[in-house]
Amino acid sequence: MKPEMATDLWRTDIHMSNGFNQFIRDWRPRDQPCLPVLALHGSLTQSGMWIAPAEAAGSIRMLCPDQRGFGLSNDPGGDSCAEFASDALALAQNLLPERYVVMGHSFACSIALEAARMAAGHVAAVVLVDPVVPVGTPSAAPSTPFIPPPETFATLEEAEHHFRNTEEGKWTDDALRRFVRDIMMRDSESGPWRFPYAPVRLRRLRAFTASPASDYNLLAKAKAVRCPVLVFRGGMSKRFPPAAEQPFLAAFASKPKVVVCPNSGHFPTATEPNIVVEALKRFLEGVR
């Protein structure tokens, strides 16, 4: 379904959440046979990453916020997993029914698990899309020097080239073009395209997650979750490699359902949306 054919099913708004203005996209299909999904984007994107899978799924309501400091949402400061989870639960309390599912991508998988722990009576299930699961001990120094990406791109084609060179997985031209259009931003119709976050904001978040104060321990959060869990792993993902799958699944009290998207890297919702959507629908059918 093309975006212009579905505009009447999308609602966008600025919602006051936890004391700051938070932008939301709310996919509201007329037929909603399953529980709604609160979808939380990763640290490299914004709520636009869920547009394509929401439209492909059709009948699943998906509430998709720009998280604090990303997209069109304000940045109130604070980078803890608990703060992000509190933002998400505040939105759910105001905009969703009593029972719902939380879905997170990348670093937001920790946030989704934290939300399930904090609101176990309301979160019926959790969906994790390519969580970042390290294997072994991190090297003291990177094998290759880090080259920061450009902060802006003159054209979307330049942005597409950047993602094709930096993200693993098999991207079709159409999938890459759609993904980039859905997540990149510009401040005017003729201005350059930019990432949906300020570089200083991403650096601050990553500094916190790497610090002793970090509360993003994915395995610890997995141990505390008792609701059903569905996990998507990109078969070509560097963030969630095959060797990390079993140790991660073993951390849960009940083994999650796992779906491997064989040709995907870190963004299976963009590269293999049909696999994601069909598995998500089957999973939600059994969640009450």
PDB file of C-alpha atoms in Angstrom:
ATOM      1  CA  MET A   1       0.000   0.000   0.000  1.00  0.00           C
ATOM      2  CA  LYS A   2       1.504   3.335  -1.010  1.00  0.00           C
ATOM      3  CA  PRO A   3       1.613   6.140   1.564  1.00  0.00           C
ATOM      4  CA  GLU A   4      -0.699   8.419  -0.466  1.00  0.00           C
ATOM      5  CA  MET A   5      -3.332   5.662  -0.473  1.00  0.00           C
ATOM      6  CA  ALA A   6      -3.278   5.362   3.313  1.00  0.00           C
ATOM      7  CA  THR A   7      -3.180   8.959   4.489  1.00  0.00           C
ATOM      8  CA  ASP A   8      -6.699   8.775   5.913  1.00  0.00           C
ATOM      9  CA  LEU A   9      -5.615   5.967   8.256  1.00  0.00           C
ATOM     10  CA  TRP A  10      -2.640   7.856   9.699  1.00  0.00           C
ATOM     11  CA  ARG A  11      -3.107  10.391  12.456  1.00  0.00           C
ATOM     12  CA  THR A  12      -0.230  12.621  13.517  1.00  0.00           C
ATOM     13  CA  ASP A  13      -0.101  14.833  16.572  1.00  0.00           C
ATOM     14  CA  ILE A  14       2.113  16.497  19.145  1.00  0.00           C
ATOM     15  CA  HIS A  15       1.359  14.964  22.528  1.00  0.00           C
ATOM     16  CA  MET A  16       2.549  16.310  25.880  1.00  0.00           C
ATOM     17  CA  SER A  17       4.310  13.344  27.469  1.00  0.00           C
ATOM     18  CA  ASN A  18       6.261  13.432  30.727  1.00  0.00           C
ATOM     19  CA  GLY A  19       6.589  17.191  30.483  1.00  0.00           C
ATOM     20  CA  PHE A  20       7.815  17.496  26.874  1.00  0.00           C
ATOM     21  CA  ASN A  21       6.231  17.639  23.436  1.00  0.00           C
ATOM     22  CA  GLN A  22       6.354  14.259  21.701  1.00  0.00           C
ATOM     23  CA  PHE A  23       5.436  13.728  18.059  1.00  0.00           C
ATOM     24  CA  ILE A  24       3.372  10.636  17.280  1.00  0.00           C
ATOM     25  CA  ARG A  25       2.164   8.744  14.227  1.00  0.00           C
ATOM     26  CA  ASP A  26      -0.893   6.611  14.880  1.00  0.00           C
ATOM     27  CA  TRP A  27      -1.910   4.012  12.265  1.00  0.00           C
ATOM     28  CA  ARG A  28      -5.636   3.495  12.876  1.00  0.00           C
ATOM     29  CA  PRO A  29      -7.096   0.856  10.554  1.00  0.00           C
ATOM     30  CA  ARG A  30     -10.846   0.467  10.610  1.00  0.00           C
ATOM     31  CA  ASP A  31     -10.610  -3.279  11.244  1.00  0.00           C
ATOM     32  CA  GLN A  32      -8.464  -4.056  14.316  1.00  0.00           C
ATOM     33  CA  PRO A  33      -8.749  -7.765  15.194  1.00  0.00           C
ATOM     34  CA  CYS A  34      -5.764  -7.865  17.563  1.00  0.00           C
ATOM     35  CA  LEU A  35      -4.244  -5.796  20.355  1.00  0.00           C
ATOM     36  CA  PRO A  36      -2.579  -2.511  19.323  1.00  0.00           C
ATOM     37  CA  VAL A  37       1.189  -2.193  19.107  1.00  0.00           C
ATOM     38  CA  LEU A  38       3.277   0.588  20.630  1.00  0.00           C
ATOM     39  CA  ALA A  39       6.282   0.718  18.249  1.00  0.00           C
ATOM     40  CA  LEU A  40       9.570   2.244  19.452  1.00  0.00           C
ATOM     41  CA  HIS A  41      12.268   3.119  16.923  1.00  0.00           C
ATOM     42  CA  GLY A  42      16.017   2.623  17.280  1.00  0.00           C
ATOM     43  CA  SER A  43      18.746   5.218  17.788  1.00  0.00           C
ATOM     44  CA  LEU A  44      19.392   5.831  14.071  1.00  0.00           C
ATOM     45  CA  THR A  45      15.823   6.485  12.987  1.00  0.00           C
ATOM     46  CA  GLN A  46      12.480   7.955  14.058  1.00  0.00           C
ATOM     47  CA  SER A  47       8.823   6.926  13.967  1.00  0.00           C
ATOM     48  CA  GLY A  48       8.890   6.940  10.157  1.00  0.00           C
ATOM     49  CA  MET A  49      10.680   3.572  10.182  1.00  0.00           C
ATOM     50  CA  TRP A  50       7.318   1.971  11.057  1.00  0.00           C
ATOM     51  CA  ILE A  51       5.303   3.524   8.213  1.00  0.00           C
ATOM     52  CA  ALA A  52       6.010   0.771   5.673  1.00  0.00           C
ATOM     53  CA  PRO A  53       5.411  -2.214   8.012  1.00  0.00           C
ATOM     54  CA  ALA A  54       2.256  -0.630   9.463  1.00  0.00           C
ATOM     55  CA  GLU A  55       0.780  -0.117   6.009  1.00  0.00           C
ATOM     56  CA  ALA A  56       1.851  -3.593   4.894  1.00  0.00           C
ATOM     57  CA  ALA A  57       0.236  -5.156   7.970  1.00  0.00           C
ATOM     58  CA  GLY A  58      -2.953  -3.222   7.322  1.00  0.00           C
ATOM     59  CA  SER A  59      -5.154  -4.268  10.230  1.00  0.00           C
ATOM     60  CA  ILE A  60      -2.716  -3.804  13.146  1.00  0.00           C
ATOM     61  CA  ARG A  61      -3.036  -0.498  14.974  1.00  0.00           C
ATOM     62  CA  MET A  62       0.450   0.913  15.535  1.00  0.00           C
ATOM     63  CA  LEU A  63       1.198   3.908  17.764  1.00  0.00           C
ATOM     64  CA  CYS A  64       4.646   5.158  16.751  1.00  0.00           C
ATOM     65  CA  PRO A  65       6.260   7.992  18.732  1.00  0.00           C
ATOM     66  CA  ASP A  66       9.401   9.943  17.989  1.00  0.00           C
ATOM     67  CA  GLN A  67      11.301   9.213  21.180  1.00  0.00           C
ATOM     68  CA  ARG A  68      12.823  12.008  23.250  1.00  0.00           C
ATOM     69  CA  GLY A  69      15.354  13.984  21.217  1.00  0.00           C
ATOM     70  CA  PHE A  70      14.528  12.238  17.927  1.00  0.00           C
ATOM     71  CA  GLY A  71      12.495  13.284  14.910  1.00  0.00           C
ATOM     72  CA  LEU A  72      10.047  16.047  15.774  1.00  0.00           C
ATOM     73  CA  SER A  73       9.998  15.422  19.523  1.00  0.00           C
ATOM     74  CA  ASN A  74      11.643  17.753  22.022  1.00  0.00           C
ATOM     75  CA  ASP A  75      14.736  16.703  23.937  1.00  0.00           C
ATOM     76  CA  PRO A  76      14.072  17.102  27.672  1.00  0.00           C
ATOM     77  CA  GLY A  77      17.462  15.652  28.607  1.00  0.00           C
ATOM     78  CA  GLY A  78      17.938  12.304  30.230  1.00  0.00           C
ATOM     79  CA  ASP A  79      19.054   9.154  28.430  1.00  0.00           C
ATOM     80  CA  SER A  80      18.197   6.301  30.759  1.00  0.00           C
ATOM     81  CA  CYS A  81      16.230   3.289  29.632  1.00  0.00           C
ATOM     82  CA  ALA A  82      13.783   3.918  32.477  1.00  0.00           C
ATOM     83  CA  GLU A  83      13.082   7.447  31.226  1.00  0.00           C
ATOM     84  CA  PHE A  84      12.434   6.269  27.666  1.00  0.00           C
ATOM     85  CA  ALA A  85      10.162   3.512  28.991  1.00  0.00           C
ATOM     86  CA  SER A  86       8.296   5.990  31.181  1.00  0.00           C
ATOM     87  CA  ASP A  87       7.668   8.174  28.105  1.00  0.00           C
ATOM     88  CA  ALA A  88       6.278   5.200  26.212  1.00  0.00           C
ATOM     89  CA  LEU A  89       4.009   4.123  29.053  1.00  0.00           C
ATOM     90  CA  ALA A  90       2.683   7.651  29.512  1.00  0.00           C
ATOM     91  CA  LEU A  91       1.641   7.681  25.854  1.00  0.00           C
ATOM     92  CA  ALA A  92       0.057   4.260  26.152  1.00  0.00           C
ATOM     93  CA  GLN A  93      -1.896   5.265  29.231  1.00  0.00           C
ATOM     94  CA  ASN A  94      -3.408   8.217  27.395  1.00  0.00           C
ATOM     95  CA  LEU A  95      -3.802   6.853  23.864  1.00  0.00           C
ATOM     96  CA  LEU A  96      -4.132   3.065  23.992  1.00  0.00           C
ATOM     97  CA  PRO A  97      -6.567   0.620  25.588  1.00  0.00           C
ATOM     98  CA  GLU A  98      -5.671  -1.146  28.818  1.00  0.00           C
ATOM     99  CA  ARG A  99      -3.843  -4.030  27.096  1.00  0.00           C
ATOM    100  CA  TYR A 100      -1.327  -3.590  24.297  1.00  0.00           C
ATOM    101  CA  VAL A 101       1.922  -4.937  22.840  1.00  0.00           C
ATOM    102  CA  VAL A 102       5.270  -3.110  22.904  1.00  0.00           C
ATOM    103  CA  MET A 103       7.658  -3.486  19.966  1.00  0.00           C
ATOM    104  CA  GLY A 104      11.205  -2.121  19.916  1.00  0.00           C
ATOM    105  CA  HIS A 105      13.999  -1.979  17.368  1.00  0.00           C
ATOM    106  CA  SER A 106      17.716  -1.988  18.164  1.00  0.00           C
ATOM    107  CA  PHE A 107      18.459  -0.102  21.411  1.00  0.00           C
ATOM    108  CA  ALA A 108      14.701   0.270  21.954  1.00  0.00           C
ATOM    109  CA  CYS A 109      14.505  -3.487  22.615  1.00  0.00           C
ATOM    110  CA  SER A 110      15.801  -2.691  26.113  1.00  0.00           C
ATOM    111  CA  ILE A 111      13.144   0.003  26.403  1.00  0.00           C
ATOM    112  CA  ALA A 112      10.400  -2.411  25.347  1.00  0.00           C
ATOM    113  CA  LEU A 113      11.515  -4.968  27.944  1.00  0.00           C
ATOM    114  CA  GLU A 114      11.722  -2.272  30.610  1.00  0.00           C
ATOM    115  CA  ALA A 115       8.207  -1.101  29.754  1.00  0.00           C
ATOM    116  CA  ALA A 116       6.967  -4.690  30.102  1.00  0.00           C
ATOM    117  CA  ARG A 117       8.597  -4.922  33.524  1.00  0.00           C
ATOM    118  CA  MET A 118       7.230  -1.572  34.683  1.00  0.00           C
ATOM    119  CA  ALA A 119       3.687  -2.192  33.438  1.00  0.00           C
ATOM    120  CA  ALA A 120       3.299  -5.965  33.493  1.00  0.00           C
ATOM    121  CA  GLY A 121      -0.455  -5.679  33.922  1.00  0.00           C
ATOM    122  CA  HIS A 122      -0.845  -3.702  30.711  1.00  0.00           C
ATOM    123  CA  VAL A 123       1.870  -5.019  28.361  1.00  0.00           C
ATOM    124  CA  ALA A 124       0.487  -8.258  26.962  1.00  0.00           C
ATOM    125  CA  ALA A 125       3.544  -9.150  24.867  1.00  0.00           C
ATOM    126  CA  VAL A 126       6.854  -7.817  23.573  1.00  0.00           C
ATOM    127  CA  VAL A 127       8.283  -7.841  20.049  1.00  0.00           C
ATOM    128  CA  LEU A 128      12.028  -7.302  19.616  1.00  0.00           C
ATOM    129  CA  VAL A 129      13.428  -6.398  16.197  1.00  0.00           C
ATOM    130  CA  ASP A 130      17.158  -7.117  15.869  1.00  0.00           C
ATOM    131  CA  PRO A 131      18.268  -6.220  19.397  1.00  0.00           C
ATOM    132  CA  VAL A 132      21.902  -5.260  19.858  1.00  0.00           C
ATOM    133  CA  VAL A 133      23.414  -8.348  21.504  1.00  0.00           C
ATOM    134  CA  PRO A 134      27.216  -8.296  21.805  1.00  0.00           C
ATOM    135  CA  VAL A 135      29.299 -11.457  21.723  1.00  0.00           C
ATOM    136  CA  GLY A 136      32.556 -11.835  23.633  1.00  0.00           C
ATOM    137  CA  THR A 137      34.640  -9.057  25.118  1.00  0.00           C
ATOM    138  CA  PRO A 138      34.778  -5.748  23.245  1.00  0.00           C
ATOM    139  CA  SER A 139      38.163  -4.862  21.822  1.00  0.00           C
ATOM    140  CA  ALA A 140      39.999  -2.049  23.569  1.00  0.00           C
ATOM    141  CA  ALA A 141      40.499  -0.288  20.259  1.00  0.00           C
ATOM    142  CA  PRO A 142      38.557  -0.500  16.987  1.00  0.00           C
ATOM    143  CA  SER A 143      40.276  -2.390  14.183  1.00  0.00           C
ATOM    144  CA  THR A 144      39.604   0.466  11.795  1.00  0.00           C
ATOM    145  CA  PRO A 145      39.396   4.178  12.608  1.00  0.00           C
ATOM    146  CA  PHE A 146      35.880   5.555  13.000  1.00  0.00           C
ATOM    147  CA  ILE A 147      34.931   8.038  10.301  1.00  0.00           C
ATOM    148  CA  PRO A 148      31.906  10.113  11.288  1.00  0.00           C
ATOM    149  CA  PRO A 149      29.190  10.284   8.643  1.00  0.00           C
ATOM    150  CA  PRO A 150      28.303  13.608   7.032  1.00  0.00           C
ATOM    151  CA  GLU A 151      25.713  15.556   8.989  1.00  0.00           C
ATOM    152  CA  THR A 152      23.669  16.470   5.908  1.00  0.00           C
ATOM    153  CA  PHE A 153      23.070  15.243   2.365  1.00  0.00           C
ATOM    154  CA  ALA A 154      22.282  17.460  -0.588  1.00  0.00           C
ATOM    155  CA  THR A 155      19.953  14.831  -2.093  1.00  0.00           C
ATOM    156  CA  LEU A 156      18.119  11.724  -0.969  1.00  0.00           C
ATOM    157  CA  GLU A 157      20.224   9.746  -3.432  1.00  0.00           C
ATOM    158  CA  GLU A 158      23.332  10.701  -1.432  1.00  0.00           C
ATOM    159  CA  ALA A 159      21.630   9.499   1.743  1.00  0.00           C
ATOM    160  CA  GLU A 160      20.682   6.229   0.034  1.00  0.00           C
ATOM    161  CA  HIS A 161      24.324   5.753  -0.973  1.00  0.00           C
ATOM    162  CA  HIS A 162      25.376   6.277   2.660  1.00  0.00           C
ATOM    163  CA  PHE A 163      22.994   3.643   4.021  1.00  0.00           C
ATOM    164  CA  ARG A 164      23.824   1.138   1.289  1.00  0.00           C
ATOM    165  CA  ASN A 165      27.518   1.457   2.219  1.00  0.00           C
ATOM    166  CA  THR A 166      27.050   1.341   5.987  1.00  0.00           C
ATOM    167  CA  GLU A 167      24.178  -1.116   6.578  1.00  0.00           C
ATOM    168  CA  GLU A 168      24.470  -4.836   5.943  1.00  0.00           C
ATOM    169  CA  GLY A 169      21.754  -6.893   4.334  1.00  0.00           C
ATOM    170  CA  LYS A 170      20.341  -7.135   0.835  1.00  0.00           C
ATOM    171  CA  TRP A 171      18.553  -3.913  -0.022  1.00  0.00           C
ATOM    172  CA  THR A 172      16.480  -3.606  -3.154  1.00  0.00           C
ATOM    173  CA  ASP A 173      16.530  -0.157  -4.695  1.00  0.00           C
ATOM    174  CA  ASP A 174      12.845   0.353  -3.861  1.00  0.00           C
ATOM    175  CA  ALA A 175      13.228  -0.753  -0.236  1.00  0.00           C
ATOM    176  CA  LEU A 176      16.233   1.491   0.318  1.00  0.00           C
ATOM    177  CA  ARG A 177      14.535   4.480  -1.298  1.00  0.00           C
ATOM    178  CA  ARG A 178      11.402   4.009   0.807  1.00  0.00           C
ATOM    179  CA  PHE A 179      13.401   3.564   4.032  1.00  0.00           C
ATOM    180  CA  VAL A 180      15.477   6.693   3.471  1.00  0.00           C
ATOM    181  CA  ARG A 181      12.436   8.797   2.550  1.00  0.00           C
ATOM    182  CA  ASP A 182      10.613   7.627   5.662  1.00  0.00           C
ATOM    183  CA  ILE A 183      13.378   8.363   8.181  1.00  0.00           C
ATOM    184  CA  MET A 184      15.374  11.329   6.851  1.00  0.00           C
ATOM    185  CA  MET A 185      14.338  14.920   7.570  1.00  0.00           C
ATOM    186  CA  ARG A 186      14.835  18.388   6.157  1.00  0.00           C
ATOM    187  CA  ASP A 187      14.098  21.818   7.601  1.00  0.00           C
ATOM    188  CA  SER A 188      12.733  23.324   4.388  1.00  0.00           C
ATOM    189  CA  GLU A 189      11.545  22.100   0.997  1.00  0.00           C
ATOM    190  CA  SER A 190      14.820  23.117  -0.629  1.00  0.00           C
ATOM    191  CA  GLY A 191      17.166  22.420   2.298  1.00  0.00           C
ATOM    192  CA  PRO A 192      19.588  19.534   2.743  1.00  0.00           C
ATOM    193  CA  TRP A 193      18.494  16.196   4.157  1.00  0.00           C
ATOM    194  CA  ARG A 194      19.660  15.262   7.635  1.00  0.00           C
ATOM    195  CA  PHE A 195      19.448  12.420  10.115  1.00  0.00           C
ATOM    196  CA  PRO A 196      16.447  12.500  12.492  1.00  0.00           C
ATOM    197  CA  TYR A 197      18.625  13.478  15.451  1.00  0.00           C
ATOM    198  CA  ALA A 198      21.334  15.987  16.270  1.00  0.00           C
ATOM    199  CA  PRO A 199      24.823  14.439  16.342  1.00  0.00           C
ATOM    200  CA  VAL A 200      25.319  15.698  19.897  1.00  0.00           C
ATOM    201  CA  ARG A 201      22.122  13.928  20.918  1.00  0.00           C
ATOM    202  CA  LEU A 202      23.293  10.572  19.563  1.00  0.00           C
ATOM    203  CA  ARG A 203      26.744  10.993  21.124  1.00  0.00           C
ATOM    204  CA  ARG A 204      25.165  11.766  24.484  1.00  0.00           C
ATOM    205  CA  LEU A 205      22.955   8.676  24.327  1.00  0.00           C
ATOM    206  CA  ARG A 206      25.796   6.394  23.341  1.00  0.00           C
ATOM    207  CA  ALA A 207      28.048   7.830  26.040  1.00  0.00           C
ATOM    208  CA  PHE A 208      25.389   7.060  28.631  1.00  0.00           C
ATOM    209  CA  THR A 209      24.733   3.523  27.400  1.00  0.00           C
ATOM    210  CA  ALA A 210      28.486   2.811  27.596  1.00  0.00           C
ATOM    211  CA  SER A 211      28.858   4.341  31.068  1.00  0.00           C
ATOM    212  CA  PRO A 212      28.720   2.630  34.500  1.00  0.00           C
ATOM    213  CA  ALA A 213      25.372   4.398  35.075  1.00  0.00           C
ATOM    214  CA  SER A 214      23.743   2.658  32.093  1.00  0.00           C
ATOM    215  CA  ASP A 215      20.517   0.742  32.742  1.00  0.00           C
ATOM    216  CA  TYR A 216      20.351  -0.888  29.289  1.00  0.00           C
ATOM    217  CA  ASN A 217      21.398  -4.400  30.367  1.00  0.00           C
ATOM    218  CA  LEU A 218      19.401  -6.410  27.847  1.00  0.00           C
ATOM    219  CA  LEU A 219      19.969  -9.819  29.439  1.00  0.00           C
ATOM    220  CA  ALA A 220      18.996  -8.603  32.915  1.00  0.00           C
ATOM    221  CA  LYS A 221      15.791  -7.130  31.535  1.00  0.00           C
ATOM    222  CA  ALA A 222      15.019 -10.349  29.669  1.00  0.00           C
ATOM    223  CA  LYS A 223      15.127 -12.279  32.957  1.00  0.00           C
ATOM    224  CA  ALA A 224      12.415 -10.045  34.440  1.00  0.00           C
ATOM    225  CA  VAL A 225       9.885 -10.439  31.603  1.00  0.00           C
ATOM    226  CA  ARG A 226       7.095 -13.006  31.908  1.00  0.00           C
ATOM    227  CA  CYS A 227       4.869 -12.150  28.932  1.00  0.00           C
ATOM    228  CA  PRO A 228       5.145 -13.769  25.462  1.00  0.00           C
ATOM    229  CA  VAL A 229       8.075 -12.502  23.382  1.00  0.00           C
ATOM    230  CA  LEU A 230       8.676 -12.546  19.628  1.00  0.00           C
ATOM    231  CA  VAL A 231      12.210 -11.872  18.366  1.00  0.00           C
ATOM    232  CA  PHE A 232      13.259 -10.982  14.824  1.00  0.00           C
ATOM    233  CA  ARG A 233      16.916 -11.445  13.890  1.00  0.00           C
ATOM    234  CA  GLY A 234      18.479 -10.208  10.695  1.00  0.00           C
ATOM    235  CA  GLY A 235      20.335 -13.158   9.198  1.00  0.00           C
ATOM    236  CA  MET A 236      23.126 -10.825   8.065  1.00  0.00           C
ATOM    237  CA  SER A 237      23.029  -8.533  11.104  1.00  0.00           C
ATOM    238  CA  LYS A 238      26.268  -7.517  12.793  1.00  0.00           C
ATOM    239  CA  ARG A 239      24.408  -6.199  15.844  1.00  0.00           C
ATOM    240  CA  PHE A 240      22.691  -9.543  16.540  1.00  0.00           C
ATOM    241  CA  PRO A 241      24.980 -12.223  15.080  1.00  0.00           C
ATOM    242  CA  PRO A 242      24.025 -15.928  15.050  1.00  0.00           C
ATOM    243  CA  ALA A 243      26.397 -16.671  17.945  1.00  0.00           C
ATOM    244  CA  ALA A 244      24.437 -14.294  20.180  1.00  0.00           C
ATOM    245  CA  GLU A 245      21.036 -15.884  19.604  1.00  0.00           C
ATOM    246  CA  GLN A 246      21.105 -18.798  22.046  1.00  0.00           C
ATOM    247  CA  PRO A 247      22.704 -16.912  24.977  1.00  0.00           C
ATOM    248  CA  PHE A 248      20.118 -14.191  24.515  1.00  0.00           C
ATOM    249  CA  LEU A 249      17.143 -16.544  24.350  1.00  0.00           C
ATOM    250  CA  ALA A 250      18.416 -18.445  27.400  1.00  0.00           C
ATOM    251  CA  ALA A 251      18.061 -15.294  29.498  1.00  0.00           C
ATOM    252  CA  PHE A 252      14.249 -15.417  29.269  1.00  0.00           C
ATOM    253  CA  ALA A 253      12.106 -17.382  31.709  1.00  0.00           C
ATOM    254  CA  SER A 254      10.141 -18.773  28.755  1.00  0.00           C
ATOM    255  CA  LYS A 255      11.869 -19.197  25.414  1.00  0.00           C
ATOM    256  CA  PRO A 256      10.752 -16.559  22.914  1.00  0.00           C
ATOM    257  CA  LYS A 257       9.567 -17.275  19.400  1.00  0.00           C
ATOM    258  CA  VAL A 258      12.388 -16.422  16.968  1.00  0.00           C
ATOM    259  CA  VAL A 259      12.056 -15.481  13.317  1.00  0.00           C
ATOM    260  CA  VAL A 260      15.212 -15.125  11.226  1.00  0.00           C
ATOM    261  CA  CYS A 261      15.021 -12.819   8.217  1.00  0.00           C
ATOM    262  CA  PRO A 262      17.805 -14.408   6.142  1.00  0.00           C
ATOM    263  CA  ASN A 263      18.614 -11.532   3.783  1.00  0.00           C
ATOM    264  CA  SER A 264      18.320  -8.732   6.331  1.00  0.00           C
ATOM    265  CA  GLY A 265      20.825  -6.807   8.350  1.00  0.00           C
ATOM    266  CA  HIS A 266      19.728  -4.527  11.177  1.00  0.00           C
ATOM    267  CA  PHE A 267      16.498  -3.382   9.503  1.00  0.00           C
ATOM    268  CA  PRO A 268      14.382  -6.433   8.601  1.00  0.00           C
ATOM    269  CA  THR A 269      11.238  -4.261   8.713  1.00  0.00           C
ATOM    270  CA  ALA A 270      12.625  -2.477   5.638  1.00  0.00           C
ATOM    271  CA  THR A 271      14.424  -5.261   3.777  1.00  0.00           C
ATOM    272  CA  GLU A 272      12.049  -8.208   4.365  1.00  0.00           C
ATOM    273  CA  PRO A 273       8.790  -6.625   5.513  1.00  0.00           C
ATOM    274  CA  ASN A 274       6.632  -9.535   4.324  1.00  0.00           C
ATOM    275  CA  ILE A 275       8.394 -11.957   6.677  1.00  0.00           C
ATOM    276  CA  VAL A 276       8.071  -9.517   9.572  1.00  0.00           C
ATOM    277  CA  VAL A 277       4.432  -8.667   8.941  1.00  0.00           C
ATOM    278  CA  GLU A 278       3.227 -12.246   8.521  1.00  0.00           C
ATOM    279  CA  ALA A 279       5.059 -13.454  11.626  1.00  0.00           C
ATOM    280  CA  LEU A 280       3.829 -10.466  13.619  1.00  0.00           C
ATOM    281  CA  LYS A 281       0.215 -11.145  12.617  1.00  0.00           C
ATOM    282  CA  ARG A 282       0.463 -14.807  13.617  1.00  0.00           C
ATOM    283  CA  PHE A 283       2.021 -13.882  16.947  1.00  0.00           C
ATOM    284  CA  LEU A 284      -0.588 -11.240  17.766  1.00  0.00           C
ATOM    285  CA  GLU A 285      -3.422 -13.648  16.990  1.00  0.00           C
ATOM    286  CA  GLY A 286      -2.436 -15.600  20.092  1.00  0.00           C
ATOM    287  CA  VAL A 287      -1.971 -12.612  22.411  1.00  0.00           C
ATOM    288  CA  ARG A 288      -4.800 -11.505  24.656  1.00  0.00           C
TER     289      ARG A 288
END
